[in-house]
JSON list of C-alpha atoms in Angstrom, two decimals:
[
{"chain": "A", "resi": 93, "resn": "MET", "atom": "CA", "xyz": [-114.18, -13.11, 35.93]},
{"chain": "A", "resi": 94, "resn": "PHE", "atom": "CA", "xyz": [-117.31, -15.19, 36.50]},
{"chain": "A", "resi": 95, "resn": "LYS", "atom": "CA", "xyz": [-116.09, -17.99, 34.20]},
{"chain": "A", "resi": 96, "resn": "GLN", "atom": "CA", "xyz": [-112.76, -18.03, 35.99]},
{"chain": "A", "resi": 97, "resn": "LEU", "atom": "CA", "xyz": [-114.43, -18.48, 39.39]},
{"chain": "A", "resi": 98, "resn": "PHE", "atom": "CA", "xyz": [-117.19, -20.84, 38.20]},
{"chain": "A", "resi": 99, "resn": "PRO", "atom": "CA", "xyz": [-115.93, -22.53, 35.01]},
{"chain": "A", "resi": 100, "resn": "ASN", "atom": "CA", "xyz": [-118.42, -25.42, 35.16]},
{"chain": "A", "resi": 101, "resn": "VAL", "atom": "CA", "xyz": [-121.53, -23.39, 36.01]},
{"chain": "A", "resi": 102, "resn": "ARG", "atom": "CA", "xyz": [-124.20, -23.05, 33.34]},
{"chain": "A", "resi": 103, "resn": "ILE", "atom": "CA", "xyz": [-126.60, -20.20, 34.09]},
{"chain": "A", "resi": 104, "resn": "GLU", "atom": "CA", "xyz": [-129.52, -21.87, 32.29]},
{"chain": "A", "resi": 105, "resn": "ASP", "atom": "CA", "xyz": [-129.23, -24.97, 34.49]},
{"chain": "A", "resi": 106, "resn": "MET", "atom": "CA", "xyz": [-128.93, -22.83, 37.63]},
{"chain": "A", "resi": 107, "resn": "ILE", "atom": "CA", "xyz": [-132.07, -20.90, 36.74]},
{"chain": "A", "resi": 108, "resn": "THR", "atom": "CA", "xyz": [-133.99, -24.17, 36.32]},
{"chain": "A", "resi": 109, "resn": "ALA", "atom": "CA", "xyz": [-132.66, -25.56, 39.61]},
{"chain": "A", "resi": 110, "resn": "THR", "atom": "CA", "xyz": [-133.43, -22.29, 41.44]},
{"chain": "A", "resi": 111, "resn": "ASN", "atom": "CA", "xyz": [-136.98, -22.26, 40.08]},
{"chain": "A", "resi": 112, "resn": "GLU", "atom": "CA", "xyz": [-137.46, -25.85, 41.29]},
{"chain": "A", "resi": 113, "resn": "THR", "atom": "CA", "xyz": [-136.20, -24.93, 44.76]},
{"chain": "A", "resi": 114, "resn": "LEU", "atom": "CA", "xyz": [-138.47, -21.88, 44.92]},
{"chain": "A", "resi": 115, "resn": "TYR", "atom": "CA", "xyz": [-141.43, -23.97, 43.71]},
{"chain": "A", "resi": 116, "resn": "MET", "atom": "CA", "xyz": [-140.89, -26.64, 46.36]},
{"chain": "A", "resi": 117, "resn": "THR", "atom": "CA", "xyz": [-140.37, -24.03, 49.08]},
{"chain": "A", "resi": 118, "resn": "VAL", "atom": "CA", "xyz": [-143.37, -21.83, 48.28]},
{"chain": "A", "resi": 119, "resn": "ILE", "atom": "CA", "xyz": [-145.83, -24.71, 47.89]},
{"chain": "A", "resi": 120, "resn": "SER", "atom": "CA", "xyz": [-144.57, -26.50, 51.00]},
{"chain": "A", "resi": 121, "resn": "VAL", "atom": "CA", "xyz": [-144.67, -23.26, 53.04]},
{"chain": "A", "resi": 122, "resn": "ALA", "atom": "CA", "xyz": [-148.32, -22.77, 52.03]},
{"chain": "A", "resi": 123, "resn": "GLY", "atom": "CA", "xyz": [-149.21, -26.35, 53.00]},
{"chain": "A", "resi": 124, "resn": "THR", "atom": "CA", "xyz": [-147.18, -26.14, 56.20]},
{"chain": "A", "resi": 125, "resn": "PHE", "atom": "CA", "xyz": [-148.89, -22.89, 57.18]},
{"chain": "A", "resi": 126, "resn": "ILE", "atom": "CA", "xyz": [-152.39, -24.34, 56.80]},
{"chain": "A", "resi": 127, "resn": "ILE", "atom": "CA", "xyz": [-151.74, -27.70, 58.50]},
{"chain": "A", "resi": 128, "resn": "GLY", "atom": "CA", "xyz": [-149.38, -26.26, 61.11]},
{"chain": "A", "resi": 129, "resn": "LEU", "atom": "CA", "xyz": [-151.84, -23.52, 62.03]},
{"chain": "A", "resi": 130, "resn": "PHE", "atom": "CA", "xyz": [-154.60, -26.10, 62.45]},
{"chain": "A", "resi": 131, "resn": "LEU", "atom": "CA", "xyz": [-152.43, -28.35, 64.63]},
{"chain": "A", "resi": 132, "resn": "GLY", "atom": "CA", "xyz": [-151.15, -25.40, 66.65]},
{"chain": "A", "resi": 133, "resn": "LEU", "atom": "CA", "xyz": [-154.67, -24.19, 67.32]},
{"chain": "A", "resi": 134, "resn": "LEU", "atom": "CA", "xyz": [-155.66, -27.70, 68.44]},
{"chain": "A", "resi": 135, "resn": "LEU", "atom": "CA", "xyz": [-152.68, -27.84, 70.80]},
{"chain": "A", "resi": 136, "resn": "TYR", "atom": "CA", "xyz": [-153.52, -24.46, 72.31]},
{"chain": "A", "resi": 137, "resn": "LEU", "atom": "CA", "xyz": [-157.31, -24.77, 72.48]},
{"chain": "A", "resi": 138, "resn": "SER", "atom": "CA", "xyz": [-157.29, -28.31, 73.90]},
{"chain": "A", "resi": 139, "resn": "GLY", "atom": "CA", "xyz": [-154.47, -27.61, 76.36]},
{"chain": "A", "resi": 140, "resn": "PRO", "atom": "CA", "xyz": [-154.75, -26.59, 80.03]},
{"chain": "A", "resi": 141, "resn": "GLY", "atom": "CA", "xyz": [-156.90, -23.48, 80.33]},
{"chain": "A", "resi": 142, "resn": "GLY", "atom": "CA", "xyz": [-157.82, -23.61, 76.63]},
{"chain": "A", "resi": 143, "resn": "LEU", "atom": "CA", "xyz": [-161.26, -22.88, 75.22]},
{"chain": "A", "resi": 144, "resn": "TRP", "atom": "CA", "xyz": [-161.77, -26.56, 74.33]},
{"chain": "A", "resi": 145, "resn": "GLN", "atom": "CA", "xyz": [-159.74, -28.04, 77.18]},
{"chain": "A", "resi": 146, "resn": "ASN", "atom": "CA", "xyz": [-159.57, -31.77, 76.45]},
{"chain": "A", "resi": 147, "resn": "LYS", "atom": "CA", "xyz": [-156.75, -33.97, 77.74]},
{"chain": "A", "resi": 148, "resn": "VAL", "atom": "CA", "xyz": [-157.33, -36.79, 75.25]},
{"chain": "A", "resi": 149, "resn": "LEU", "atom": "CA", "xyz": [-157.44, -34.52, 72.18]},
{"chain": "A", "resi": 150, "resn": "ASN", "atom": "CA", "xyz": [-154.40, -32.59, 73.41]},
{"chain": "A", "resi": 151, "resn": "TRP", "atom": "CA", "xyz": [-152.45, -35.81, 74.03]},
{"chain": "A", "resi": 152, "resn": "ILE", "atom": "CA", "xyz": [-153.28, -37.20, 70.58]},
{"chain": "A", "resi": 153, "resn": "THR", "atom": "CA", "xyz": [-152.37, -33.95, 68.82]},
{"chain": "A", "resi": 154, "resn": "ALA", "atom": "CA", "xyz": [-149.18, -33.49, 70.84]},
{"chain": "A", "resi": 155, "resn": "SER", "atom": "CA", "xyz": [-148.15, -37.10, 70.15]},
{"chain": "A", "resi": 156, "resn": "ILE", "atom": "CA", "xyz": [-148.59, -36.68, 66.39]},
{"chain": "A", "resi": 157, "resn": "VAL", "atom": "CA", "xyz": [-146.61, -33.44, 66.43]},
{"chain": "A", "resi": 158, "resn": "ASN", "atom": "CA", "xyz": [-143.83, -34.85, 68.61]},
{"chain": "A", "resi": 159, "resn": "VAL", "atom": "CA", "xyz": [-143.45, -38.07, 66.60]},
{"chain": "A", "resi": 160, "resn": "PHE", "atom": "CA", "xyz": [-143.08, -36.32, 63.24]},
{"chain": "A", "resi": 161, "resn": "ARG", "atom": "CA", "xyz": [-140.80, -33.66, 64.72]},
{"chain": "A", "resi": 162, "resn": "ALA", "atom": "CA", "xyz": [-138.52, -36.38, 66.06]},
{"chain": "A", "resi": 163, "resn": "ILE", "atom": "CA", "xyz": [-138.00, -38.17, 62.72]},
{"chain": "A", "resi": 164, "resn": "PRO", "atom": "CA", "xyz": [-134.92, -36.93, 60.80]},
{"chain": "A", "resi": 165, "resn": "PHE", "atom": "CA", "xyz": [-136.02, -35.46, 57.48]},
{"chain": "A", "resi": 166, "resn": "ILE", "atom": "CA", "xyz": [-133.99, -37.81, 55.29]},
{"chain": "A", "resi": 167, "resn": "ILE", "atom": "CA", "xyz": [-135.57, -40.79, 57.09]},
{"chain": "A", "resi": 168, "resn": "LEU", "atom": "CA", "xyz": [-139.03, -39.23, 56.77]},
{"chain": "A", "resi": 169, "resn": "ILE", "atom": "CA", "xyz": [-138.60, -38.98, 53.00]},
{"chain": "A", "resi": 170, "resn": "LEU", "atom": "CA", "xyz": [-137.73, -42.68, 52.79]},
{"chain": "A", "resi": 171, "resn": "LEU", "atom": "CA", "xyz": [-140.63, -43.69, 55.06]},
{"chain": "A", "resi": 172, "resn": "LEU", "atom": "CA", "xyz": [-143.06, -41.70, 52.89]},
{"chain": "A", "resi": 173, "resn": "PHE", "atom": "CA", "xyz": [-141.94, -43.24, 49.58]},
{"chain": "A", "resi": 174, "resn": "PRO", "atom": "CA", "xyz": [-145.01, -45.56, 49.32]},
{"chain": "A", "resi": 175, "resn": "PHE", "atom": "CA", "xyz": [-147.39, -42.72, 50.26]},
{"chain": "A", "resi": 176, "resn": "THR", "atom": "CA", "xyz": [-145.67, -40.31, 47.85]},
{"chain": "A", "resi": 177, "resn": "ASP", "atom": "CA", "xyz": [-145.77, -42.83, 45.02]},
{"chain": "A", "resi": 178, "resn": "PHE", "atom": "CA", "xyz": [-149.48, -43.44, 45.66]},
{"chain": "A", "resi": 179, "resn": "LEU", "atom": "CA", "xyz": [-150.30, -39.72, 45.88]},
{"chain": "A", "resi": 180, "resn": "ILE", "atom": "CA", "xyz": [-148.03, -38.23, 43.20]},
{"chain": "A", "resi": 181, "resn": "GLY", "atom": "CA", "xyz": [-147.33, -41.27, 41.01]},
{"chain": "A", "resi": 182, "resn": "THR", "atom": "CA", "xyz": [-143.56, -40.95, 41.33]},
{"chain": "A", "resi": 183, "resn": "ILE", "atom": "CA", "xyz": [-140.87, -40.62, 44.00]},
{"chain": "A", "resi": 184, "resn": "ARG", "atom": "CA", "xyz": [-138.64, -38.29, 41.97]},
{"chain": "A", "resi": 185, "resn": "GLY", "atom": "CA", "xyz": [-138.93, -34.63, 41.04]},
{"chain": "A", "resi": 186, "resn": "PRO", "atom": "CA", "xyz": [-140.11, -31.47, 42.84]},
{"chain": "A", "resi": 187, "resn": "ASN", "atom": "CA", "xyz": [-143.74, -32.60, 43.20]},
{"chain": "A", "resi": 188, "resn": "ALA", "atom": "CA", "xyz": [-142.65, -35.85, 44.86]},
{"chain": "A", "resi": 189, "resn": "ALA", "atom": "CA", "xyz": [-140.80, -33.87, 47.55]},
{"chain": "A", "resi": 190, "resn": "LEU", "atom": "CA", "xyz": [-143.88, -31.89, 48.60]},
{"chain": "A", "resi": 191, "resn": "PRO", "atom": "CA", "xyz": [-145.58, -34.48, 50.86]},
{"chain": "A", "resi": 192, "resn": "ALA", "atom": "CA", "xyz": [-142.41, -35.02, 52.90]},
{"chain": "A", "resi": 193, "resn": "LEU", "atom": "CA", "xyz": [-141.69, -31.27, 53.06]},
{"chain": "A", "resi": 194, "resn": "ILE", "atom": "CA", "xyz": [-145.18, -30.46, 54.32]},
{"chain": "A", "resi": 195, "resn": "ILE", "atom": "CA", "xyz": [-145.40, -33.39, 56.74]},
{"chain": "A", "resi": 196, "resn": "GLY", "atom": "CA", "xyz": [-141.92, -32.55, 58.03]},
{"chain": "A", "resi": 197, "resn": "GLY", "atom": "CA", "xyz": [-142.55, -28.82, 58.36]},
{"chain": "A", "resi": 198, "resn": "ALA", "atom": "CA", "xyz": [-146.11, -28.69, 59.72]},
{"chain": "A", "resi": 199, "resn": "PRO", "atom": "CA", "xyz": [-145.37, -30.19, 63.19]},
{"chain": "A", "resi": 200, "resn": "PHE", "atom": "CA", "xyz": [-142.45, -27.81, 63.62]},
{"chain": "A", "resi": 201, "resn": "TYR", "atom": "CA", "xyz": [-144.64, -24.83, 62.77]},
{"chain": "A", "resi": 202, "resn": "ALA", "atom": "CA", "xyz": [-147.47, -26.16, 64.96]},
{"chain": "A", "resi": 203, "resn": "ARG", "atom": "CA", "xyz": [-145.30, -25.75, 68.06]},
{"chain": "A", "resi": 204, "resn": "LEU", "atom": "CA", "xyz": [-144.40, -22.21, 67.02]},
{"chain": "A", "resi": 205, "resn": "VAL", "atom": "CA", "xyz": [-148.12, -21.46, 66.57]},
{"chain": "A", "resi": 206, "resn": "GLU", "atom": "CA", "xyz": [-148.86, -22.82, 70.04]},
{"chain": "A", "resi": 207, "resn": "ILE", "atom": "CA", "xyz": [-146.13, -20.63, 71.55]},
{"chain": "A", "resi": 208, "resn": "ALA", "atom": "CA", "xyz": [-147.42, -17.56, 69.66]},
{"chain": "A", "resi": 209, "resn": "LEU", "atom": "CA", "xyz": [-150.98, -18.12, 70.91]},
{"chain": "A", "resi": 210, "resn": "LYS", "atom": "CA", "xyz": [-149.80, -18.55, 74.49]},
{"chain": "A", "resi": 211, "resn": "GLU", "atom": "CA", "xyz": [-148.22, -15.11, 74.29]},
{"chain": "A", "resi": 212, "resn": "VAL", "atom": "CA", "xyz": [-151.58, -13.43, 73.63]},
{"chain": "A", "resi": 213, "resn": "ASP", "atom": "CA", "xyz": [-152.73, -11.40, 76.65]},
{"chain": "A", "resi": 214, "resn": "LYS", "atom": "CA", "xyz": [-155.20, -13.58, 78.52]},
{"chain": "A", "resi": 215, "resn": "GLY", "atom": "CA", "xyz": [-157.05, -10.45, 79.60]},
{"chain": "A", "resi": 216, "resn": "VAL", "atom": "CA", "xyz": [-158.04, -9.80, 75.98]},
{"chain": "A", "resi": 217, "resn": "VAL", "atom": "CA", "xyz": [-159.41, -13.34, 75.67]},
{"chain": "A", "resi": 218, "resn": "GLU", "atom": "CA", "xyz": [-161.28, -13.08, 78.98]},
{"chain": "A", "resi": 219, "resn": "ALA", "atom": "CA", "xyz": [-162.77, -9.73, 77.92]},
{"chain": "A", "resi": 220, "resn": "ALA", "atom": "CA", "xyz": [-164.06, -11.29, 74.69]},
{"chain": "A", "resi": 221, "resn": "LYS", "atom": "CA", "xyz": [-165.57, -14.21, 76.64]},
{"chain": "A", "resi": 222, "resn": "ALA", "atom": "CA", "xyz": [-167.21, -11.79, 79.10]},
{"chain": "A", "resi": 223, "resn": "MET", "atom": "CA", "xyz": [-168.83, -9.99, 76.17]},
{"chain": "A", "resi": 224, "resn": "GLY", "atom": "CA", "xyz": [-170.41, -13.27, 75.06]},
{"chain": "A", "resi": 225, "resn": "ALA", "atom": "CA", "xyz": [-168.20, -13.83, 72.01]},
{"chain": "A", "resi": 226, "resn": "LYS", "atom": "CA", "xyz": [-168.44, -17.27, 70.42]},
{"chain": "A", "resi": 227, "resn": "TYR", "atom": "CA", "xyz": [-165.39, -19.52, 70.39]},
{"chain": "A", "resi": 228, "resn": "SER", "atom": "CA", "xyz": [-165.01, -19.03, 66.64]},
{"chain": "A", "resi": 229, "resn": "THR", "atom": "CA", "xyz": [-165.10, -15.26, 67.13]},
{"chain": "A", "resi": 230, "resn": "ILE", "atom": "CA", "xyz": [-162.44, -15.44, 69.83]},
{"chain": "A", "resi": 231, "resn": "VAL", "atom": "CA", "xyz": [-160.20, -17.54, 67.59]},
{"chain": "A", "resi": 232, "resn": "PHE", "atom": "CA", "xyz": [-160.56, -15.53, 64.38]},
{"chain": "A", "resi": 233, "resn": "LYS", "atom": "CA", "xyz": [-161.11, -12.03, 65.81]},
{"chain": "A", "resi": 234, "resn": "VAL", "atom": "CA", "xyz": [-158.88, -12.12, 68.90]},
{"chain": "A", "resi": 235, "resn": "LEU", "atom": "CA", "xyz": [-156.31, -14.93, 69.05]},
{"chain": "A", "resi": 236, "resn": "LEU", "atom": "CA", "xyz": [-155.13, -14.98, 65.43]},
{"chain": "A", "resi": 237, "resn": "PRO", "atom": "CA", "xyz": [-154.98, -11.18, 64.90]},
{"chain": "A", "resi": 238, "resn": "GLU", "atom": "CA", "xyz": [-153.21, -10.64, 68.22]},
{"chain": "A", "resi": 239, "resn": "SER", "atom": "CA", "xyz": [-150.64, -13.35, 67.52]},
{"chain": "A", "resi": 240, "resn": "MET", "atom": "CA", "xyz": [-150.15, -12.56, 63.82]},
{"chain": "A", "resi": 241, "resn": "PRO", "atom": "CA", "xyz": [-146.65, -10.96, 64.11]},
{"chain": "A", "resi": 242, "resn": "ALA", "atom": "CA", "xyz": [-145.40, -14.05, 65.96]},
{"chain": "A", "resi": 243, "resn": "LEU", "atom": "CA", "xyz": [-147.16, -16.35, 63.49]},
{"chain": "A", "resi": 244, "resn": "VAL", "atom": "CA", "xyz": [-145.42, -14.59, 60.58]},
{"chain": "A", "resi": 245, "resn": "SER", "atom": "CA", "xyz": [-142.06, -14.82, 62.35]},
{"chain": "A", "resi": 246, "resn": "GLY", "atom": "CA", "xyz": [-142.74, -18.51, 62.94]},
{"chain": "A", "resi": 247, "resn": "ILE", "atom": "CA", "xyz": [-143.57, -19.26, 59.31]},
{"chain": "A", "resi": 248, "resn": "THR", "atom": "CA", "xyz": [-140.45, -17.33, 58.28]},
{"chain": "A", "resi": 249, "resn": "VAL", "atom": "CA", "xyz": [-138.27, -19.56, 60.47]},
{"chain": "A", "resi": 250, "resn": "THR", "atom": "CA", "xyz": [-140.11, -22.61, 59.10]},
{"chain": "A", "resi": 251, "resn": "ALA", "atom": "CA", "xyz": [-139.67, -21.44, 55.50]},
{"chain": "A", "resi": 252, "resn": "ILE", "atom": "CA", "xyz": [-135.92, -21.15, 56.03]},
{"chain": "A", "resi": 253, "resn": "ALA", "atom": "CA", "xyz": [-135.86, -24.67, 57.47]},
{"chain": "A", "resi": 254, "resn": "LEU", "atom": "CA", "xyz": [-137.83, -25.88, 54.43]},
{"chain": "A", "resi": 255, "resn": "VAL", "atom": "CA", "xyz": [-135.25, -24.36, 52.07]},
{"chain": "A", "resi": 256, "resn": "GLY", "atom": "CA", "xyz": [-132.71, -26.58, 53.81]},
{"chain": "A", "resi": 257, "resn": "TYR", "atom": "CA", "xyz": [-135.07, -29.55, 53.55]},
{"chain": "A", "resi": 258, "resn": "THR", "atom": "CA", "xyz": [-135.35, -29.06, 49.77]},
{"chain": "A", "resi": 259, "resn": "ALA", "atom": "CA", "xyz": [-131.56, -29.37, 49.54]},
{"chain": "A", "resi": 260, "resn": "VAL", "atom": "CA", "xyz": [-131.70, -32.63, 51.50]},
{"chain": "A", "resi": 261, "resn": "ALA", "atom": "CA", "xyz": [-134.55, -33.88, 49.29]},
{"chain": "A", "resi": 262, "resn": "GLY", "atom": "CA", "xyz": [-132.41, -33.09, 46.26]},
{"chain": "A", "resi": 263, "resn": "VAL", "atom": "CA", "xyz": [-129.95, -35.81, 47.26]},
{"chain": "A", "resi": 264, "resn": "ILE", "atom": "CA", "xyz": [-132.61, -38.44, 46.53]},
{"chain": "A", "resi": 265, "resn": "GLY", "atom": "CA", "xyz": [-133.63, -36.88, 43.21]},
{"chain": "A", "resi": 266, "resn": "ALA", "atom": "CA", "xyz": [-136.19, -34.23, 44.12]},
{"chain": "A", "resi": 267, "resn": "GLY", "atom": "CA", "xyz": [-134.62, -31.62, 41.87]},
{"chain": "A", "resi": 268, "resn": "GLY", "atom": "CA", "xyz": [-133.65, -28.09, 42.83]},
{"chain": "A", "resi": 269, "resn": "LEU", "atom": "CA", "xyz": [-130.32, -26.67, 43.93]},
{"chain": "A", "resi": 270, "resn": "GLY", "atom": "CA", "xyz": [-129.57, -29.51, 46.35]},
{"chain": "A", "resi": 271, "resn": "ASP", "atom": "CA", "xyz": [-130.05, -32.07, 43.59]},
{"chain": "A", "resi": 272, "resn": "PHE", "atom": "CA", "xyz": [-127.98, -30.08, 41.12]},
{"chain": "A", "resi": 273, "resn": "GLY", "atom": "CA", "xyz": [-125.18, -29.36, 43.59]},
{"chain": "A", "resi": 274, "resn": "TYR", "atom": "CA", "xyz": [-124.92, -33.03, 44.57]},
{"chain": "A", "resi": 275, "resn": "TYR", "atom": "CA", "xyz": [-125.23, -34.78, 41.20]},
{"chain": "A", "resi": 276, "resn": "TYR", "atom": "CA", "xyz": [-123.62, -32.21, 38.90]},
{"chain": "A", "resi": 277, "resn": "GLY", "atom": "CA", "xyz": [-121.20, -30.71, 41.40]},
{"chain": "A", "resi": 278, "resn": "PHE", "atom": "CA", "xyz": [-120.12, -33.06, 44.18]},
{"chain": "A", "resi": 279, "resn": "GLN", "atom": "CA", "xyz": [-120.26, -36.35, 42.25]},
{"chain": "A", "resi": 280, "resn": "ARG", "atom": "CA", "xyz": [-118.31, -34.83, 39.34]},
{"chain": "A", "resi": 281, "resn": "SER", "atom": "CA", "xyz": [-115.87, -33.08, 41.70]},
{"chain": "A", "resi": 282, "resn": "ASP", "atom": "CA", "xyz": [-116.94, -29.73, 40.22]},
{"chain": "A", "resi": 283, "resn": "PHE", "atom": "CA", "xyz": [-116.86, -27.87, 43.51]},
{"chain": "A", "resi": 284, "resn": "ASP", "atom": "CA", "xyz": [-117.46, -24.50, 41.84]},
{"chain": "A", "resi": 285, "resn": "VAL", "atom": "CA", "xyz": [-120.96, -25.82, 41.07]},
{"chain": "A", "resi": 286, "resn": "VAL", "atom": "CA", "xyz": [-121.44, -26.84, 44.71]},
{"chain": "A", "resi": 287, "resn": "LEU", "atom": "CA", "xyz": [-120.27, -23.39, 45.85]},
{"chain": "A", "resi": 288, "resn": "PHE", "atom": "CA", "xyz": [-122.56, -21.56, 43.43]},
{"chain": "A", "resi": 289, "resn": "CYS", "atom": "CA", "xyz": [-125.57, -23.66, 44.50]},
{"chain": "A", "resi": 290, "resn": "THR", "atom": "CA", "xyz": [-124.72, -22.86, 48.12]},
{"chain": "A", "resi": 291, "resn": "ILE", "atom": "CA", "xyz": [-124.57, -19.12, 47.36]},
{"chain": "A", "resi": 292, "resn": "LEU", "atom": "CA", "xyz": [-127.99, -19.26, 45.69]},
{"chain": "A", "resi": 293, "resn": "ILE", "atom": "CA", "xyz": [-129.52, -21.17, 48.64]},
{"chain": "A", "resi": 294, "resn": "VAL", "atom": "CA", "xyz": [-128.11, -18.59, 51.07]},
{"chain": "A", "resi": 295, "resn": "LEU", "atom": "CA", "xyz": [-129.56, -15.77, 48.94]},
{"chain": "A", "resi": 296, "resn": "ILE", "atom": "CA", "xyz": [-132.99, -17.44, 48.98]},
{"chain": "A", "resi": 297, "resn": "VAL", "atom": "CA", "xyz": [-132.79, -17.72, 52.77]},
{"chain": "A", "resi": 298, "resn": "PHE", "atom": "CA", "xyz": [-131.89, -14.03, 53.07]},
{"chain": "A", "resi": 299, "resn": "ILE", "atom": "CA", "xyz": [-134.83, -13.07, 50.86]},
{"chain": "A", "resi": 300, "resn": "PHE", "atom": "CA", "xyz": [-137.31, -15.09, 52.92]},
{"chain": "A", "resi": 301, "resn": "GLN", "atom": "CA", "xyz": [-135.87, -13.66, 56.15]},
{"chain": "A", "resi": 302, "resn": "PHE", "atom": "CA", "xyz": [-136.05, -10.08, 54.85]},
{"chain": "A", "resi": 303, "resn": "PHE", "atom": "CA", "xyz": [-139.65, -10.27, 53.71]},
{"chain": "A", "resi": 304, "resn": "GLY", "atom": "CA", "xyz": [-140.70, -12.24, 56.80]},
{"chain": "A", "resi": 305, "resn": "ASP", "atom": "CA", "xyz": [-139.18, -9.64, 59.13]},
{"chain": "A", "resi": 306, "resn": "PHE", "atom": "CA", "xyz": [-140.66, -6.80, 57.09]},
{"chain": "A", "resi": 307, "resn": "ILE", "atom": "CA", "xyz": [-144.21, -8.23, 57.24]},
{"chain": "A", "resi": 308, "resn": "SER", "atom": "CA", "xyz": [-143.87, -9.07, 60.92]},
{"chain": "A", "resi": 309, "resn": "ARG", "atom": "CA", "xyz": [-142.82, -5.50, 61.77]},
{"chain": "A", "resi": 310, "resn": "LYS", "atom": "CA", "xyz": [-145.72, -4.08, 59.75]},
{"chain": "A", "resi": 311, "resn": "LEU", "atom": "CA", "xyz": [-148.22, -6.28, 61.62]},
{"chain": "A", "resi": 312, "resn": "ASP", "atom": "CA", "xyz": [-146.78, -5.55, 65.07]},
{"chain": "A", "resi": 313, "resn": "LYS", "atom": "CA", "xyz": [-148.94, -2.82, 66.63]},
{"chain": "A", "resi": 314, "resn": "ARG", "atom": "CA", "xyz": [-146.71, -2.35, 69.66]}
]
């Protein structure tokens, strides 16, 4: 039955391509979370009414975030070729896709972090300030814990976007299911390979969404 539906699909090749996609996604999600959280905190803390209210810092941070969010991902990959070649030593393969994935995903997540922090009850923050809490204490003991469900939901949405980005990166030789579906499916007119790669990508998205929602619900104290 399987061979009739997918006559050109080789399971060994699909396992390799899936592992490459998962590798690119997991590593880029980790990098995106760290950089995006930092940028999101800067946007919130330096914004109007923030703990470090600073118009210049907020404008610079917002400009960086907005510029990189505005660049289409396929164009961003091409623009980063010299940087990727310098950093990784090659512009092909899963490792070469990581800089573009992280730089493309972090600004997107930064805005979600900013939104999550703005949803924290200001009364809780004011109470912490009234008790003489340091700024670092307010950030790590109040803001981040209180916004954690939203932060997890945000990184889940970002992770799903990054799965799609890995497929786009595959078109220029990054490896993974996008690469395999394009070069070994589309270009050879083996559309059963394209379909099977699509099914696997959808399954990966469902898995990320399920675990993201599960963790978010566990962290939500409401």
